[in-house]
């Protein structure tokens, strides 16, 4: 007697890179992949939202204009409250970063799409860009005085011998923690949704009394999807807030 067993869905398959246009330049992989496509779509989504929102400039804003104004005020207030008025010179950078990450996260929640922010190389590139900007502006604005960031005021010299290396290590770990936080939250959420979706498929394929249990993981998927919508917005906010905190260190390096 033969028995048919349904193949278990692979929750990691959704994160695989697929080359649409294979290409190499000087031995470096420069292929256009599904990650490239969805990064382009996210960037176009930000541009399209801003173009549509600012096309009319009505006194009574429409839906897109109201959404754009809400995002603008939200990010502007975040920058002011975290980095002060001087930090507003970085507003275009923070706003672009927030909008891109938010739209990338939301696109990744659409079935059969690709989540760019679930790739550690992408999130680390963003985090490294933030830290390089912090270091570059800190040195430009304060010169060697930027090194005061690693030297707490009012601490005895013997204690500084221990604290300064700790402060340096803490600073160098920022791009790692910043990138892993975003990457891990998005990755874990998508894997969890895929696992519960696999439960539904397997229970339905098993038939009999098991099919009656299929609605249980299905209801869990609905709840998890609502949670993932919150996480998608929250992680974009957290990344932006930490960016402002680090930029504040470049503006005011003293402890």
Short mmCIF file of C-alpha atoms in Angstrom, two decimals:
data_model
loop_
_atom_site.label_atom_id
_atom_site.label_comp_id
_atom_site.label_asym_id
_atom_site.label_seq_id
_atom_site.Cartn_x
_atom_site.Cartn_y
_atom_site.Cartn_z
CA UNK A 1 0.00 0.00 0.00
CA UNK A 2 1.48 3.34 -1.04
CA UNK A 3 1.06 6.48 0.97
CA UNK A 4 1.41 10.01 -0.36
CA UNK A 5 3.14 12.50 1.85
CA UNK A 6 2.84 16.19 1.12
CA UNK A 7 6.16 17.91 0.66
CA UNK A 8 6.84 20.27 3.54
CA UNK A 9 7.20 23.91 2.40
CA UNK A 10 10.67 25.36 2.78
CA UNK A 11 10.45 28.60 4.85
CA UNK A 12 13.96 29.66 3.74
CA UNK A 13 13.17 29.48 0.04
CA UNK A 14 11.62 32.95 0.06
CA UNK A 15 15.02 34.50 0.87
CA UNK A 16 16.96 32.92 -2.00
CA UNK A 17 18.64 35.20 -4.53
CA UNK A 18 17.76 34.65 -8.18
CA UNK A 19 19.80 36.17 -10.98
CA UNK A 20 17.64 37.80 -13.65
CA UNK A 21 20.57 39.16 -15.65
CA UNK A 22 23.85 37.40 -14.74
CA UNK A 23 26.86 39.69 -15.06
CA UNK A 24 30.36 40.09 -13.68
CA UNK A 25 32.67 43.08 -13.77
CA UNK A 26 36.38 42.54 -13.11
CA UNK A 27 35.57 39.32 -11.31
CA UNK A 28 32.98 41.03 -9.07
CA UNK A 29 29.40 39.78 -9.12
CA UNK A 30 27.17 42.57 -10.50
CA UNK A 31 24.17 40.52 -11.57
CA UNK A 32 20.70 42.04 -11.47
CA UNK A 33 18.82 39.89 -8.95
CA UNK A 34 15.41 39.80 -7.33
CA UNK A 35 16.93 41.81 -4.45
CA UNK A 36 18.03 44.47 -6.95
CA UNK A 37 14.54 44.54 -8.45
CA UNK A 38 12.77 45.05 -5.13
CA UNK A 39 15.26 47.67 -3.97
CA UNK A 40 14.52 49.52 -7.19
CA UNK A 41 10.77 49.12 -6.62
CA UNK A 42 11.09 50.45 -3.06
CA UNK A 43 13.06 53.49 -4.25
CA UNK A 44 10.53 54.12 -7.01
CA UNK A 45 7.75 53.75 -4.45
CA UNK A 46 9.25 56.55 -2.32
CA UNK A 47 9.70 58.80 -5.35
CA UNK A 48 6.20 58.06 -6.66
CA UNK A 49 4.61 58.78 -3.28
CA UNK A 50 6.37 62.15 -3.02
CA UNK A 51 5.59 63.11 -6.64
CA UNK A 52 1.89 62.28 -6.29
CA UNK A 53 1.68 63.91 -2.86
CA UNK A 54 3.23 67.19 -4.00
CA UNK A 55 1.61 67.41 -7.43
CA UNK A 56 -1.52 69.28 -6.28
CA UNK A 57 -0.34 71.07 -3.11
CA UNK A 58 -3.96 71.57 -2.04
CA UNK A 59 -4.90 73.53 1.07
CA UNK A 60 -7.14 70.62 2.04
CA UNK A 61 -4.82 67.66 1.45
CA UNK A 62 -5.91 64.50 -0.28
CA UNK A 63 -4.99 61.02 0.89
CA UNK A 64 -1.49 60.88 -0.59
CA UNK A 65 -0.68 64.47 0.40
CA UNK A 66 -1.90 63.83 3.94
CA UNK A 67 0.18 60.65 4.12
CA UNK A 68 3.30 62.43 2.87
CA UNK A 69 2.79 65.35 5.28
CA UNK A 70 2.28 62.93 8.17
CA UNK A 71 5.51 61.09 7.32
CA UNK A 72 7.34 64.40 6.95
CA UNK A 73 6.19 65.72 10.33
CA UNK A 74 6.80 62.40 12.02
CA UNK A 75 10.41 62.15 10.84
CA UNK A 76 11.06 65.88 11.37
CA UNK A 77 9.84 65.69 14.98
CA UNK A 78 11.96 62.57 15.52
CA UNK A 79 15.09 64.31 14.23
CA UNK A 80 14.45 67.49 16.26
CA UNK A 81 13.73 65.66 19.51
CA UNK A 82 16.76 63.38 19.15
CA UNK A 83 19.46 65.44 17.43
CA UNK A 84 18.21 68.98 18.01
CA UNK A 85 17.67 71.74 15.45
CA UNK A 86 21.21 71.33 14.13
CA UNK A 87 20.34 67.75 13.30
CA UNK A 88 17.73 68.95 10.80
CA UNK A 89 20.50 69.32 8.22
CA UNK A 90 20.40 65.50 8.11
CA UNK A 91 16.63 65.39 7.71
CA UNK A 92 16.70 64.49 3.96
CA UNK A 93 19.02 61.57 4.71
CA UNK A 94 16.96 60.27 7.65
CA UNK A 95 13.67 60.75 5.79
CA UNK A 96 14.97 58.88 2.73
CA UNK A 97 16.29 56.07 4.94
CA UNK A 98 13.05 55.79 6.90
CA UNK A 99 10.84 55.85 3.80
CA UNK A 100 12.94 53.29 1.92
CA UNK A 101 13.07 50.85 4.84
CA UNK A 102 9.35 51.27 5.57
CA UNK A 103 8.27 50.65 1.98
CA UNK A 104 10.72 47.75 1.63
CA UNK A 105 9.27 46.16 4.77
CA UNK A 106 5.70 46.64 3.57
CA UNK A 107 6.43 45.30 0.08
CA UNK A 108 7.97 42.20 1.65
CA UNK A 109 4.64 41.43 3.34
CA UNK A 110 2.88 41.04 0.00
CA UNK A 111 2.66 37.32 -0.91
CA UNK A 112 5.15 36.10 -3.52
CA UNK A 113 7.31 39.22 -3.25
CA UNK A 114 10.84 39.56 -1.87
CA UNK A 115 11.90 41.14 1.42
CA UNK A 116 15.03 43.22 0.84
CA UNK A 117 15.51 44.05 4.52
CA UNK A 118 15.69 40.34 5.37
CA UNK A 119 19.15 40.33 3.77
CA UNK A 120 21.97 41.09 6.23
CA UNK A 121 24.17 42.54 3.48
CA UNK A 122 21.53 45.20 2.74
CA UNK A 123 20.89 46.19 6.35
CA UNK A 124 24.62 46.21 7.12
CA UNK A 125 25.23 48.49 4.12
CA UNK A 126 22.67 50.95 5.52
CA UNK A 127 24.17 50.74 9.02
CA UNK A 128 27.72 51.19 7.71
CA UNK A 129 26.59 54.22 5.71
CA UNK A 130 25.15 55.77 8.88
CA UNK A 131 28.31 55.17 10.91
CA UNK A 132 30.59 56.50 8.16
CA UNK A 133 28.45 59.63 7.97
CA UNK A 134 28.69 60.05 11.74
CA UNK A 135 32.48 59.70 11.71
CA UNK A 136 32.92 61.96 8.66
CA UNK A 137 30.71 64.74 10.03
CA UNK A 138 32.13 64.42 13.54
CA UNK A 139 35.69 64.86 12.27
CA UNK A 140 34.63 67.66 9.92
CA UNK A 141 32.71 69.53 12.62
CA UNK A 142 35.01 69.00 15.61
CA UNK A 143 38.30 67.71 14.25
CA UNK A 144 40.13 65.61 16.83
CA UNK A 145 37.62 66.90 19.40
CA UNK A 146 35.29 64.22 18.05
CA UNK A 147 37.42 61.75 20.01
CA UNK A 148 35.84 63.15 23.18
CA UNK A 149 33.00 60.79 22.32
CA UNK A 150 35.16 58.00 23.71
CA UNK A 151 36.34 59.88 26.81
CA UNK A 152 33.66 60.39 29.50
CA UNK A 153 34.02 63.63 31.46
CA UNK A 154 34.89 63.56 35.15
CA UNK A 155 36.27 60.04 35.13
CA UNK A 156 39.61 59.38 36.89
CA UNK A 157 42.53 58.53 34.62
CA UNK A 158 42.96 54.93 35.87
CA UNK A 159 39.31 54.24 35.07
CA UNK A 160 39.67 55.79 31.59
CA UNK A 161 42.21 53.11 30.74
CA UNK A 162 39.33 50.63 31.00
CA UNK A 163 36.44 52.81 29.80
CA UNK A 164 37.99 54.19 26.60
CA UNK A 165 38.52 50.74 24.97
CA UNK A 166 34.98 49.82 26.01
CA UNK A 167 33.61 53.00 24.42
CA UNK A 168 35.54 52.34 21.21
CA UNK A 169 34.32 48.74 21.01
CA UNK A 170 30.77 49.92 21.71
CA UNK A 171 31.01 52.46 18.88
CA UNK A 172 32.44 49.94 16.42
CA UNK A 173 29.67 47.47 17.29
CA UNK A 174 26.96 49.96 16.34
CA UNK A 175 26.72 49.01 12.65
CA UNK A 176 26.55 45.34 13.63
CA UNK A 177 23.76 45.79 16.17
CA UNK A 178 21.90 48.27 13.95
CA UNK A 179 21.93 45.94 10.96
CA UNK A 180 21.19 42.72 12.86
CA UNK A 181 18.21 44.26 14.67
CA UNK A 182 16.43 45.10 11.42
CA UNK A 183 17.52 41.97 9.58
CA UNK A 184 16.65 39.55 12.40
CA UNK A 185 13.19 40.99 13.07
CA UNK A 186 12.14 40.90 9.42
CA UNK A 187 13.70 37.46 8.82
CA UNK A 188 12.12 35.91 11.92
CA UNK A 189 8.69 37.28 11.09
CA UNK A 190 8.72 35.98 7.53
CA UNK A 191 10.01 32.57 8.58
CA UNK A 192 7.28 32.30 11.24
CA UNK A 193 4.57 33.16 8.71
CA UNK A 194 5.98 30.58 6.29
CA UNK A 195 6.12 27.89 9.01
CA UNK A 196 2.51 28.42 10.05
CA UNK A 197 1.50 28.49 6.39
CA UNK A 198 3.25 25.14 6.01
CA UNK A 199 1.22 23.78 8.93
CA UNK A 200 -2.00 24.70 7.12
CA UNK A 201 -0.88 22.94 3.93
CA UNK A 202 0.29 19.81 5.76
CA UNK A 203 -2.88 19.52 7.84
CA UNK A 204 -5.11 19.91 4.79
CA UNK A 205 -3.02 17.37 2.87
CA UNK A 206 -3.25 14.86 5.74
CA UNK A 207 -7.03 14.80 5.46
CA UNK A 208 -9.48 13.35 7.94
CA UNK A 209 -9.54 14.82 11.42
CA UNK A 210 -6.31 16.73 10.76
CA UNK A 211 -8.06 18.94 8.20
CA UNK A 212 -10.36 20.19 10.94
CA UNK A 213 -7.30 21.55 12.75
CA UNK A 214 -6.13 23.61 9.75
CA UNK A 215 -8.05 26.78 10.80
CA UNK A 216 -5.95 26.97 14.00
CA UNK A 217 -2.62 27.85 12.31
CA UNK A 218 -4.59 29.87 9.75
CA UNK A 219 -5.94 32.12 12.51
CA UNK A 220 -2.41 32.34 13.91
CA UNK A 221 -1.21 33.55 10.48
CA UNK A 222 -3.81 36.34 10.51
CA UNK A 223 -2.67 37.46 13.97
CA UNK A 224 1.02 37.19 13.02
CA UNK A 225 0.44 39.15 9.82
CA UNK A 226 -1.09 42.00 11.83
CA UNK A 227 1.92 41.84 14.14
CA UNK A 228 4.29 41.90 11.15
CA UNK A 229 2.62 45.07 9.86
CA UNK A 230 3.41 46.67 13.21
CA UNK A 231 6.97 45.31 13.17
CA UNK A 232 7.52 46.63 9.62
CA UNK A 233 6.65 50.16 10.72
CA UNK A 234 8.34 49.88 14.11
CA UNK A 235 11.66 48.66 12.72
CA UNK A 236 11.81 51.52 10.21
CA UNK A 237 11.18 53.90 13.12
CA UNK A 238 13.78 52.25 15.39
CA UNK A 239 16.43 52.34 12.65
CA UNK A 240 15.72 56.04 12.06
CA UNK A 241 15.73 56.92 15.77
CA UNK A 242 19.07 55.18 16.33
CA UNK A 243 20.44 56.94 13.26
CA UNK A 244 19.45 60.27 14.83
CA UNK A 245 21.02 59.25 18.15
CA UNK A 246 24.30 58.43 16.44
CA UNK A 247 24.18 61.67 14.44
CA UNK A 248 23.65 63.54 17.71
CA UNK A 249 26.94 62.04 18.91
CA UNK A 250 28.62 63.56 15.86
CA UNK A 251 27.04 66.94 16.59
CA UNK A 252 27.69 66.84 20.37
CA UNK A 253 30.54 64.38 20.95
CA UNK A 254 31.06 65.24 24.61
CA UNK A 255 29.52 63.01 27.30
#
